[in-house]
Amino acid sequence: MTGDGTALHLVLSGDPAFYAIVRLSLIVSLSAVLFATLIGVPVGAALALTRFPGRTAVTVLLNAMMGLPPVVVGLAIFLLLSRSGPLGSWGLLFTPQAMVIAQTVMVTPIIAALTRQTVEDLWAEYREELAAMGVGPVRRVATLIWDARFSLVTALLAGFGRAAAEVGAIIIVGGNIDGFTRTMTTAIALETSKGDLPLAIGLGLVLITIVIAINGLAWGVRLAGERYAG
Amino acid sequence: MTGDGTALHLVLSGDPAFYAIVRLSLIVSLSAVLFATLIGVPVGAALALTRFPGRTAVTVLLNAMMGLPPVVVGLAIFLLLSRSGPLGSWGLLFTPQAMVIAQTVMVTPIIAALTRQTVEDLWAEYREELAAMGVGPVRRVATLIWDARFSLVTALLAGFGRAAAEVGAIIIVGGNIDGFTRTMTTAIALETSKGDLPLAIGLGLVLITIVIAINGLAWGVRLAGERYAG
Amino acid sequence: MRAPATDLPVTLADVTIAAGAVTILDDITMTISPGGPTVLIGPNGSGKTTLLRVAMGLVSPTRGRITWGGREAVPPVKRAIVFQRPTMLRRSAAGNVRYALAAANAPRATRDARVAELLALVGLAHLGHRPARRLSGGEQQRLALARALAREPELLLLDEPTASLDPAATKAIEDIVRAIAARGVKVVMSTHDLGQARRLAGDIALLHRGRLIEAGPAEAFFAQPQTQEARTFIAGELLV
Amino acid sequence: MRAPATDLPVTLADVTIAAGAVTILDDITMTISPGGPTVLIGPNGSGKTTLLRVAMGLVSPTRGRITWGGREAVPPVKRAIVFQRPTMLRRSAAGNVRYALAAANAPRATRDARVAELLALVGLAHLGHRPARRLSGGEQQRLALARALAREPELLLLDEPTASLDPAATKAIEDIVRAIAARGVKVVMSTHDLGQARRLAGDIALLHRGRLIEAGPAEAFFAQPQTQEARTFIAGELLV
Amino acid sequence: QDKSIVVASTTSTQDSGLFEYLLPLFKKKTGITVKVVAQGTGQALDTGRRGDADVVFVHAKSAELKFLSEGQGVKRYPVMYNDFVLIGPKSDPAGIKGMKDVAKAFQTIKDKQASFISRGDRSGTNIAELKLWKDAGIDIAKDHGPWYKAIGQGMGAALNTAGASNAYVLSDRGTWIHFKNKGDLQILVQGDKRMFNQYGVMLVNPAKHPNVKKDLGQQFIDYLVSPEGQKDIANYKINGEQLFYPNANDHSA
Ligand SMILES: Nc1ncnc2c1ncn2[C@@H]1O[C@H](COP(=O)(O)OP(=O)(O)OP(=O)(O)O)[C@@H](O)[C@H]1O
Ligand SMILES: Nc1ncnc2c1ncn2[C@@H]1O[C@H](COP(=O)(O)OP(=O)(O)OP(=O)(O)O)[C@@H](O)[C@H]1O
Ligand SMILES: [Mg+2]
Ligand SMILES: [Mg+2]
């Protein structure tokens, strides 16, 4: 991406390099959210529904992990995937896959912790009725996730927000390689260090616009679903 | 902070410079969360309780703002506070205050959006009863915030997590100046670029430990309150 | 803070409430005027609760109009309702009543006294400190009544107020209803207890499938019901 | 998937339930054995609901022990309960029944038929598609009964099952209760309707302030009550 | 994607824009994709040490020699140099404009307590700066006051910071010329021999890290030091100004 254009210019010119960056940003953050959802929602729900010694500790830990510093996560994954690290043989360092892994690690606790809270609030209402129906743990989790699905959208969006905005981790494990692992956020960081603040801000606005669009989409689906469910 | 020590060494040695950094990190992120709470919770609750044209749009926008890219927020505040910027005269750039402002901007939407969801879920239960009591808008907001307070803790912790982990914005507006605006996260970023990964990771673990401690504290207060409220 | 004008009579003109395809209330025209309690009877799902919510101003008609003392969309300052399934606020029993008093802008100084008074009135004096959500079904229903009375309404709407009360409490509540009605408060209540209807009603309104089948003075209604539905229902038979 | 052994008789030995300072059930000893319905009566807050929840196994005693067919902590496979304030799952009326069937592992093939059957039994055949949470109070209570029957319980606990039902529905439910009792299902129900107690009860248990005041065969209880409390309560007077 | 190598380099090199100009030429010639990971000098060398890069291309001779002595690198090739320039605000509060002796300029800045931004990140530029303080007879580690701010960030960030706080800063010419947010910063001191900034390139030792693509990596190095590569480097200009001076055959560099 050449520094000489304004962001608007880039959008209009249809600079393929630019669109490649946008595409990669979306792929990385959306896949991260997808994986984080598949892991985090059931885990959060299960935590909300099961009593066991040390549950409070786990909850606190989970809440705390919403504050995992990107740079630290980035470094940890970096050392893991590094050639001289345990998973070095996979050769994933400085690839988009590595970025997805890093973001998944960061987003999962957010989605899990928020899910736990939402499900627990609904659980207060359902507990006795489900217990009386002798509903087993698995179906219980499934039921509460399903019945809380509209509220859970917000949790997923919080996770997506974190993933879309995140730069610290992916720049370490991805390397911000031009045309390969460069995303909107890493590009913004680069333009900033080049001192091209207008372009950086411009790209930022483009990114925010995209994030808004995706949120709008998600909300539309949610409302439609709600209306249909009556 | 000297790169030659290990993190553990730093903690034990009681290096004052190190503790100054820890203190600053806490002051900045906690004040940001405080301000974000004072703004975000009422705003989120009000949004949950009031119907007006374009409400959906506002909700989507708020959810989307959970994904404000730190670097962009940092740049915006930077341009605002820089000498040549509109608020340059305040001379806040490269001060802890600037860092608090930047983080408040980032954390407020998170807290507001999550509050909106939590309050709206409770509202479904309270709506008719409060309407029948002719409760006015202000008391309504106050009541739902109060009655949802235990669930809202999770929203605040999500905000705190973001603030504690954040580096992109504060490094731009704070400048990561040694002994003045250097925090745990910016120090970690620095040690990383120095290539002193062990120290960086070590600092990361220290930071995570602190975050866990604060989460534990918050949760303890919450549980105590819940028990007292019966 | 109370508006000078009165909310009575409440007039429903061709009021229809529809939810999607379902017609909940079907073209109801009636006038609720001062006097003895108006008792709504009718099978489950006939529309009693919905009618009370309309009279409270909580749902606005899909078609038709409702007026309070001749004015439309009057805020519920002088009205109070006890829902069929009242929601307990996350407070103590006393806290719930105090909240209602505050919402009704009752003078601060008198509140504590009023709380005690109201709790005693519904027989919960000894449970003031108990978390309202932990109260038993009947206790919750009584507390809801206390909250409603706290508003000192001119129009009091009660949705099956004694459904889960024990015999003694039922008597007590019926006495309260008579007393406040005597003080000139207009009571509109629904019930499935025909004996209770006989004991309390000034007027009776029989609903069925959202339609108002028959309405009029209680004696007349029970003495010689005009409609087949009325006769069937009074006999305790199934209305179809 | 049903365990071979039976849940009956249910035996409570010195069962006390305390919540903090409050004693909700006070040293209750009773045996619930096969036979006609056992009807719990008593003032609001006397402990009927709590006792039913104990019998269901939803709360375990603070002191004392409860056994089902001689065994402790038996999962509620053969028991079902209709709560005083049933919670409707966020599904259609039919969906709620289907869910109960699934939870009870009823054979998939038969489910749709069973759903229709059960809805018809409680008179909701026409409301199967309606969101359960939109149902009227009485309709919800009927749906809850259908959900409970879906479990084909051996012990059926009903907490004021007809409190918000219309006269005809009340009759219908009473008939259902008689029918299943005849089929050998043990019914334990609470009610404030002494007439209903007379009509249905095999045994009567009178609770007051968490204590079991008097228990025994219905005829005897109503003919010559042994305790002052019983006499007062039957007379519909306030128990103090 | 197969015919590609990873080059660990420094932020200043990337910020100067050289790679965006050079790599397409190299790719056209050899069909090899070069993936540049721009990091702090220390981090870049460390990436090499872990075998995560095939080639390291940095500018901190002492650190590079250490890298070699550890057996991490095969051989160090000098590639080019540019020079450091002492940047400061037009107002020039310390009054050092046009000085020929950079050490003297540093001396003056300290005496005037004029604010100075140091990268403080152990990067090549930072190391060079510290050396210049030493030349000026100042032990900056000990006697630095609030006027001396070590920001622990890249070159671009340092320039942004200096611009925003009317401070002096040492930058490599490449980054400076390519830098967009000059504001009222300008070059005040340049040309002093001590301000030369030598770039070296090394192949990461395949003996230590078998996964290193030594042939492709070596091709890149050979290109950089080849007459053609050297010419391309010399031809990289921004509005007429040459940024880098090839000196592959100066083996002392
Ligand atoms: N939002 C809705 N959508 C669909 N149907 C509804 C909705 N609200 C109410 N109904 C239906 O309208 C009918 C009337 O409801 P309502 O609660 O007024 O009856 P009711 O006379 O109070 O019955 P009950 O005696 O059981 O309390 C019921 O059949 C109910 O299912
Ligand atoms: N968790 C609790 N904490 C404190 N008090 C409680 C709790 N649960 C129940 N109680 C009290 O225990 C008493 C018995 O409650 P229960 O619901 O069993 O009464 P009940 O006989 O069902 O009354 P009703 O006829 O009104 O349904 C009530 O006074 C109630 O307030
Ligand atoms: Mg009703
Ligand atoms: Mg009860």
mmCIF file with all atom_site columns, N, CA and C in Angstrom, chain E residues 160-210:
data_model
loop_
_atom_site.group_PDB
_atom_site.id
_atom_site.type_symbol
_atom_site.label_atom_id
_atom_site.label_alt_id
_atom_site.label_comp_id
_atom_site.label_asym_id
_atom_site.label_entity_id
_atom_site.label_seq_id
_atom_site.pdbx_PDB_ins_code
_atom_site.Cartn_x
_atom_site.Cartn_y
_atom_site.Cartn_z
_atom_site.occupancy
_atom_site.B_iso_or_equiv
_atom_site.pdbx_formal_charge
_atom_site.auth_seq_id
_atom_site.auth_comp_id
_atom_site.auth_asym_id
_atom_site.auth_atom_id
_atom_site.pdbx_PDB_model_num
ATOM 1   N N  . ASN E 1 160 ? 7.373  11.687  15.626 1.00 0.00 ? 160 ASN E N  1
ATOM 2   C CA . ASN E 1 160 ? 6.061  12.226  15.995 1.00 0.00 ? 160 ASN E CA 1
ATOM 3   C C  . ASN E 1 160 ? 6.136  12.914  17.350 1.00 0.00 ? 160 ASN E C  1
ATOM 4   N N  . THR E 1 161 ? 6.797  12.229  18.283 1.00 0.00 ? 161 THR E N  1
ATOM 5   C CA . THR E 1 161 ? 6.882  12.774  19.640 1.00 0.00 ? 161 THR E CA 1
ATOM 6   C C  . THR E 1 161 ? 7.661  14.079  19.664 1.00 0.00 ? 161 THR E C  1
ATOM 7   N N  . ALA E 1 162 ? 8.817  14.084  18.990 1.00 0.00 ? 162 ALA E N  1
ATOM 8   C CA . ALA E 1 162 ? 9.635  15.305  18.950 1.00 0.00 ? 162 ALA E CA 1
ATOM 9   C C  . ALA E 1 162 ? 8.830  16.457  18.371 1.00 0.00 ? 162 ALA E C  1
ATOM 10  N N  . GLY E 1 163 ? 8.117  16.165  17.251 1.00 0.00 ? 163 GLY E N  1
ATOM 11  C CA . GLY E 1 163 ? 7.331  17.211  16.608 1.00 0.00 ? 163 GLY E CA 1
ATOM 12  C C  . GLY E 1 163 ? 6.286  17.761  17.557 1.00 0.00 ? 163 GLY E C  1
ATOM 13  N N  . ALA E 1 164 ? 5.683  16.883  18.310 1.00 0.00 ? 164 ALA E N  1
ATOM 14  C CA . ALA E 1 164 ? 4.590  17.300  19.189 1.00 0.00 ? 164 ALA E CA 1
ATOM 15  C C  . ALA E 1 164 ? 5.099  18.006  20.441 1.00 0.00 ? 164 ALA E C  1
ATOM 16  N N  . SER E 1 165 ? 6.387  17.854  20.746 1.00 0.00 ? 165 SER E N  1
ATOM 17  C CA . SER E 1 165 ? 6.882  18.453  21.998 1.00 0.00 ? 165 SER E CA 1
ATOM 18  C C  . SER E 1 165 ? 8.121  19.328  21.770 1.00 0.00 ? 165 SER E C  1
ATOM 19  N N  . ASN E 1 166 ? 8.263  19.888  20.548 1.00 0.00 ? 166 ASN E N  1
ATOM 20  C CA . ASN E 1 166 ? 9.379  20.806  20.273 1.00 0.00 ? 166 ASN E CA 1
ATOM 21  C C  . ASN E 1 166 ? 10.715 20.298  20.802 1.00 0.00 ? 166 ASN E C  1
ATOM 22  N N  . ALA E 1 167 ? 11.024 19.051  20.464 1.00 0.00 ? 167 ALA E N  1
ATOM 23  C CA . ALA E 1 167 ? 12.246 18.481  21.020 1.00 0.00 ? 167 ALA E CA 1
ATOM 24  C C  . ALA E 1 167 ? 13.226 18.141  19.900 1.00 0.00 ? 167 ALA E C  1
ATOM 25  N N  . TYR E 1 168 ? 14.486 17.945  20.294 1.00 0.00 ? 168 TYR E N  1
ATOM 26  C CA . TYR E 1 168 ? 15.505 17.458  19.365 1.00 0.00 ? 168 TYR E CA 1
ATOM 27  C C  . TYR E 1 168 ? 15.445 15.947  19.335 1.00 0.00 ? 168 TYR E C  1
ATOM 28  N N  . VAL E 1 169 ? 15.875 15.392  18.188 1.00 0.00 ? 169 VAL E N  1
ATOM 29  C CA . VAL E 1 169 ? 15.870 13.945  18.068 1.00 0.00 ? 169 VAL E CA 1
ATOM 30  C C  . VAL E 1 169 ? 16.864 13.535  16.995 1.00 0.00 ? 169 VAL E C  1
ATOM 31  N N  . LEU E 1 170 ? 17.511 12.396  17.221 1.00 0.00 ? 170 LEU E N  1
ATOM 32  C CA . LEU E 1 170 ? 18.437 11.867  16.225 1.00 0.00 ? 170 LEU E CA 1
ATOM 33  C C  . LEU E 1 170 ? 17.696 10.858  15.362 1.00 0.00 ? 170 LEU E C  1
ATOM 34  N N  . SER E 1 171 ? 17.772 11.037  14.029 1.00 0.00 ? 171 SER E N  1
ATOM 35  C CA . SER E 1 171 ? 17.062 10.127  13.135 1.00 0.00 ? 171 SER E CA 1
ATOM 36  C C  . SER E 1 171 ? 17.982 9.703   11.996 1.00 0.00 ? 171 SER E C  1
ATOM 37  N N  . ASP E 1 172 ? 17.660 8.572   11.401 1.00 0.00 ? 172 ASP E N  1
ATOM 38  C CA . ASP E 1 172 ? 18.387 8.215   10.184 1.00 0.00 ? 172 ASP E CA 1
ATOM 39  C C  . ASP E 1 172 ? 17.764 9.000   9.041  1.00 0.00 ? 172 ASP E C  1
ATOM 40  N N  . ARG E 1 173 ? 18.571 9.375   8.090  1.00 0.00 ? 173 ARG E N  1
ATOM 41  C CA . ARG E 1 173 ? 18.094 10.274  7.040  1.00 0.00 ? 173 ARG E CA 1
ATOM 42  C C  . ARG E 1 173 ? 16.946 9.645   6.266  1.00 0.00 ? 173 ARG E C  1
ATOM 43  N N  . GLY E 1 174 ? 17.046 8.320   6.055  1.00 0.00 ? 174 GLY E N  1
ATOM 44  C CA . GLY E 1 174 ? 16.016 7.652   5.263  1.00 0.00 ? 174 GLY E CA 1
ATOM 45  C C  . GLY E 1 174 ? 14.633 7.872   5.851  1.00 0.00 ? 174 GLY E C  1
ATOM 46  N N  . THR E 1 175 ? 14.492 7.538   7.097  1.00 0.00 ? 175 THR E N  1
ATOM 47  C CA . THR E 1 175 ? 13.190 7.700   7.739  1.00 0.00 ? 175 THR E CA 1
ATOM 48  C C  . THR E 1 175 ? 12.756 9.158   7.692  1.00 0.00 ? 175 THR E C  1
ATOM 49  N N  . TRP E 1 176 ? 13.730 10.063  7.946  1.00 0.00 ? 176 TRP E N  1
ATOM 50  C CA . TRP E 1 176 ? 13.404 11.485  7.983  1.00 0.00 ? 176 TRP E CA 1
ATOM 51  C C  . TRP E 1 176 ? 12.840 11.953  6.654  1.00 0.00 ? 176 TRP E C  1
ATOM 52  N N  . ILE E 1 177 ? 13.521 11.643  5.577  1.00 0.00 ? 177 ILE E N  1
ATOM 53  C CA . ILE E 1 177 ? 13.059 12.119  4.264  1.00 0.00 ? 177 ILE E CA 1
ATOM 54  C C  . ILE E 1 177 ? 11.674 11.566  3.969  1.00 0.00 ? 177 ILE E C  1
ATOM 55  N N  . HIS E 1 178 ? 11.471 10.303  4.337  1.00 0.00 ? 178 HIS E N  1
ATOM 56  C CA . HIS E 1 178 ? 10.223 9.634   4.003  1.00 0.00 ? 178 HIS E CA 1
ATOM 57  C C  . HIS E 1 178 ? 9.106  10.013  4.970  1.00 0.00 ? 178 HIS E C  1
ATOM 58  N N  . PHE E 1 179 ? 9.462  10.709  6.042  1.00 0.00 ? 179 PHE E N  1
ATOM 59  C CA . PHE E 1 179 ? 8.515  10.997  7.128  1.00 0.00 ? 179 PHE E CA 1
ATOM 60  C C  . PHE E 1 179 ? 7.530  12.081  6.726  1.00 0.00 ? 179 PHE E C  1
ATOM 61  N N  . LYS E 1 180 ? 6.238  11.819  6.973  1.00 0.00 ? 180 LYS E N  1
ATOM 62  C CA . LYS E 1 180 ? 5.210  12.731  6.455  1.00 0.00 ? 180 LYS E CA 1
ATOM 63  C C  . LYS E 1 180 ? 4.891  13.860  7.435  1.00 0.00 ? 180 LYS E C  1
ATOM 64  N N  . ASN E 1 181 ? 5.018  13.594  8.728  1.00 0.00 ? 181 ASN E N  1
ATOM 65  C CA . ASN E 1 181 ? 4.489  14.501  9.735  1.00 0.00 ? 181 ASN E CA 1
ATOM 66  C C  . ASN E 1 181 ? 5.567  15.433  10.276 1.00 0.00 ? 181 ASN E C  1
ATOM 67  N N  . LYS E 1 182 ? 6.306  16.110  9.329  1.00 0.00 ? 182 LYS E N  1
ATOM 68  C CA . LYS E 1 182 ? 7.480  16.878  9.764  1.00 0.00 ? 182 LYS E CA 1
ATOM 69  C C  . LYS E 1 182 ? 7.086  18.060  10.651 1.00 0.00 ? 182 LYS E C  1
ATOM 70  N N  . GLY E 1 183 ? 5.912  18.621  10.382 1.00 0.00 ? 183 GLY E N  1
ATOM 71  C CA . GLY E 1 183 ? 5.528  19.800  11.179 1.00 0.00 ? 183 GLY E CA 1
ATOM 72  C C  . GLY E 1 183 ? 6.599  20.865  11.059 1.00 0.00 ? 183 GLY E C  1
ATOM 73  N N  . ASP E 1 184 ? 7.022  21.473  12.170 1.00 0.00 ? 184 ASP E N  1
ATOM 74  C CA . ASP E 1 184 ? 8.096  22.476  12.025 1.00 0.00 ? 184 ASP E CA 1
ATOM 75  C C  . ASP E 1 184 ? 9.437  21.909  12.504 1.00 0.00 ? 184 ASP E C  1
ATOM 76  N N  . LEU E 1 185 ? 9.601  20.611  12.270 1.00 0.00 ? 185 LEU E N  1
ATOM 77  C CA . LEU E 1 185 ? 10.914 20.012  12.506 1.00 0.00 ? 185 LEU E CA 1
ATOM 78  C C  . LEU E 1 185 ? 11.786 20.223  11.271 1.00 0.00 ? 185 LEU E C  1
ATOM 79  N N  . GLN E 1 186 ? 13.072 20.292  11.481 1.00 0.00 ? 186 GLN E N  1
ATOM 80  C CA . GLN E 1 186 ? 13.986 20.356  10.321 1.00 0.00 ? 186 GLN E CA 1
ATOM 81  C C  . GLN E 1 186 ? 15.363 19.843  10.735 1.00 0.00 ? 186 GLN E C  1
ATOM 82  N N  . ILE E 1 187 ? 16.174 19.549  9.736  1.00 0.00 ? 187 ILE E N  1
ATOM 83  C CA . ILE E 1 187 ? 17.539 19.101  10.012 1.00 0.00 ? 187 ILE E CA 1
ATOM 84  C C  . ILE E 1 187 ? 18.355 20.283  10.524 1.00 0.00 ? 187 ILE E C  1
ATOM 85  N N  . LEU E 1 188 ? 19.047 20.093  11.647 1.00 0.00 ? 188 LEU E N  1
ATOM 86  C CA . LEU E 1 188 ? 19.869 21.175  12.186 1.00 0.00 ? 188 LEU E CA 1
ATOM 87  C C  . LEU E 1 188 ? 21.348 20.843  12.076 1.00 0.00 ? 188 LEU E C  1
ATOM 88  N N  . VAL E 1 189 ? 21.697 19.580  12.281 1.00 0.00 ? 189 VAL E N  1
ATOM 89  C CA . VAL E 1 189 ? 23.106 19.180  12.188 1.00 0.00 ? 189 VAL E CA 1
ATOM 90  C C  . VAL E 1 189 ? 23.204 17.926  11.346 1.00 0.00 ? 189 VAL E C  1
ATOM 91  N N  . GLN E 1 190 ? 24.155 17.925  10.394 1.00 0.00 ? 190 GLN E N  1
ATOM 92  C CA . GLN E 1 190 ? 24.363 16.739  9.564  1.00 0.00 ? 190 GLN E CA 1
ATOM 93  C C  . GLN E 1 190 ? 25.774 16.759  9.017  1.00 0.00 ? 190 GLN E C  1
ATOM 94  N N  . GLY E 1 191 ? 26.188 15.604  8.449  1.00 0.00 ? 191 GLY E N  1
ATOM 95  C CA . GLY E 1 191 ? 27.461 15.549  7.721  1.00 0.00 ? 191 GLY E CA 1
ATOM 96  C C  . GLY E 1 191 ? 28.648 15.118  8.551  1.00 0.00 ? 191 GLY E C  1
ATOM 97  N N  . ASP E 1 192 ? 28.512 15.137  9.873  1.00 0.00 ? 192 ASP E N  1
ATOM 98  C CA . ASP E 1 192 ? 29.632 14.714  10.719 1.00 0.00 ? 192 ASP E CA 1
ATOM 99  C C  . ASP E 1 192 ? 29.927 13.237  10.495 1.00 0.00 ? 192 ASP E C  1
ATOM 100 N N  . LYS E 1 193 ? 31.201 12.905  10.284 1.00 0.00 ? 193 LYS E N  1
ATOM 101 C CA . LYS E 1 193 ? 31.595 11.508  10.022 1.00 0.00 ? 193 LYS E CA 1
ATOM 102 C C  . LYS E 1 193 ? 30.972 10.554  11.035 1.00 0.00 ? 193 LYS E C  1
ATOM 103 N N  . ARG E 1 194 ? 30.908 10.997  12.280 1.00 0.00 ? 194 ARG E N  1
ATOM 104 C CA . ARG E 1 194 ? 30.441 10.096  13.340 1.00 0.00 ? 194 ARG E CA 1
ATOM 105 C C  . ARG E 1 194 ? 28.969 9.732   13.184 1.00 0.00 ? 194 ARG E C  1
ATOM 106 N N  . MET E 1 195 ? 28.323 10.365  12.195 1.00 0.00 ? 195 MET E N  1
ATOM 107 C CA . MET E 1 195 ? 26.874 10.140  12.071 1.00 0.00 ? 195 MET E CA 1
ATOM 108 C C  . MET E 1 195 ? 26.535 9.162   10.957 1.00 0.00 ? 195 MET E C  1
ATOM 109 N N  . PHE E 1 196 ? 27.576 8.470   10.440 1.00 0.00 ? 196 PHE E N  1
ATOM 110 C CA . PHE E 1 196 ? 27.268 7.490   9.401  1.00 0.00 ? 196 PHE E CA 1
ATOM 111 C C  . PHE E 1 196 ? 26.574 6.271   10.003 1.00 0.00 ? 196 PHE E C  1
ATOM 112 N N  . ASN E 1 197 ? 25.694 5.649   9.211  1.00 0.00 ? 197 ASN E N  1
ATOM 113 C CA . ASN E 1 197 ? 24.817 4.582   9.683  1.00 0.00 ? 197 ASN E CA 1
ATOM 114 C C  . ASN E 1 197 ? 24.921 3.411   8.729  1.00 0.00 ? 197 ASN E C  1
ATOM 115 N N  . GLN E 1 198 ? 25.721 2.440   9.108  1.00 0.00 ? 198 GLN E N  1
ATOM 116 C CA . GLN E 1 198 ? 26.050 1.339   8.205  1.00 0.00 ? 198 GLN E CA 1
ATOM 117 C C  . GLN E 1 198 ? 25.024 0.204   8.321  1.00 0.00 ? 198 GLN E C  1
ATOM 118 N N  . TYR E 1 199 ? 24.541 -0.262  7.180  1.00 0.00 ? 199 TYR E N  1
ATOM 119 C CA . TYR E 1 199 ? 23.613 -1.398  7.149  1.00 0.00 ? 199 TYR E CA 1
ATOM 120 C C  . TYR E 1 199 ? 24.370 -2.652  6.759  1.00 0.00 ? 199 TYR E C  1
ATOM 121 N N  . GLY E 1 200 ? 24.077 -3.755  7.461  1.00 0.00 ? 200 GLY E N  1
ATOM 122 C CA . GLY E 1 200 ? 24.682 -5.035  7.111  1.00 0.00 ? 200 GLY E CA 1
ATOM 123 C C  . GLY E 1 200 ? 23.606 -6.094  6.949  1.00 0.00 ? 200 GLY E C  1
ATOM 124 N N  . VAL E 1 201 ? 23.915 -7.101  6.131  1.00 0.00 ? 201 VAL E N  1
ATOM 125 C CA . VAL E 1 201 ? 22.952 -8.173  5.919  1.00 0.00 ? 201 VAL E CA 1
ATOM 126 C C  . VAL E 1 201 ? 23.658 -9.502  6.176  1.00 0.00 ? 201 VAL E C  1
ATOM 127 N N  . MET E 1 202 ? 22.935 -10.436 6.796  1.00 0.00 ? 202 MET E N  1
ATOM 128 C CA . MET E 1 202 ? 23.523 -11.735 7.126  1.00 0.00 ? 202 MET E CA 1
ATOM 129 C C  . MET E 1 202 ? 22.517 -12.840 6.866  1.00 0.00 ? 202 MET E C  1
ATOM 130 N N  . LEU E 1 203 ? 23.026 -13.971 6.360  1.00 0.00 ? 203 LEU E N  1
ATOM 131 C CA . LEU E 1 203 ? 22.202 -15.161 6.244  1.00 0.00 ? 203 LEU E CA 1
ATOM 132 C C  . LEU E 1 203 ? 22.209 -15.872 7.594  1.00 0.00 ? 203 LEU E C  1
ATOM 133 N N  . VAL E 1 204 ? 21.022 -16.249 8.077  1.00 0.00 ? 204 VAL E N  1
ATOM 134 C CA . VAL E 1 204 ? 20.955 -16.979 9.341  1.00 0.00 ? 204 VAL E CA 1
ATOM 135 C C  . VAL E 1 204 ? 21.566 -18.361 9.134  1.00 0.00 ? 204 VAL E C  1
ATOM 136 N N  . ASN E 1 205 ? 22.336 -18.798 10.118 1.00 0.00 ? 205 ASN E N  1
ATOM 137 C CA . ASN E 1 205 ? 23.158 -20.004 9.961  1.00 0.00 ? 205 ASN E CA 1
ATOM 138 C C  . ASN E 1 205 ? 22.320 -21.271 9.786  1.00 0.00 ? 205 ASN E C  1
ATOM 139 N N  . PRO E 1 206 ? 22.307 -21.854 8.574  1.00 0.00 ? 206 PRO E N  1
ATOM 140 C CA . PRO E 1 206 ? 21.512 -23.079 8.327  1.00 0.00 ? 206 PRO E CA 1
ATOM 141 C C  . PRO E 1 206 ? 21.997 -24.241 9.192  1.00 0.00 ? 206 PRO E C  1
ATOM 142 N N  . ALA E 1 207 ? 23.254 -24.213 9.565  1.00 0.00 ? 207 ALA E N  1
ATOM 143 C CA . ALA E 1 207 ? 23.776 -25.290 10.411 1.00 0.00 ? 207 ALA E CA 1
ATOM 144 C C  . ALA E 1 207 ? 23.025 -25.313 11.742 1.00 0.00 ? 207 ALA E C  1
ATOM 145 N N  . LYS E 1 208 ? 22.691 -24.120 12.220 1.00 0.00 ? 208 LYS E N  1
ATOM 146 C CA . LYS E 1 208 ? 21.963 -24.025 13.489 1.00 0.00 ? 208 LYS E CA 1
ATOM 147 C C  . LYS E 1 208 ? 20.457 -24.207 13.277 1.00 0.00 ? 208 LYS E C  1
ATOM 148 N N  . HIS E 1 209 ? 19.968 -23.701 12.129 1.00 0.00 ? 209 HIS E N  1
ATOM 149 C CA . HIS E 1 209 ? 18.525 -23.722 11.875 1.00 0.00 ? 209 HIS E CA 1
ATOM 150 C C  . HIS E 1 209 ? 18.254 -24.328 10.504 1.00 0.00 ? 209 HIS E C  1
ATOM 151 N N  . PRO E 1 210 ? 18.093 -25.645 10.469 1.00 0.00 ? 210 PRO E N  1
ATOM 152 C CA . PRO E 1 210 ? 17.993 -26.365 9.186  1.00 0.00 ? 210 PRO E CA 1
ATOM 153 C C  . PRO E 1 210 ? 16.883 -25.835 8.288  1.00 0.00 ? 210 PRO E C  1
#
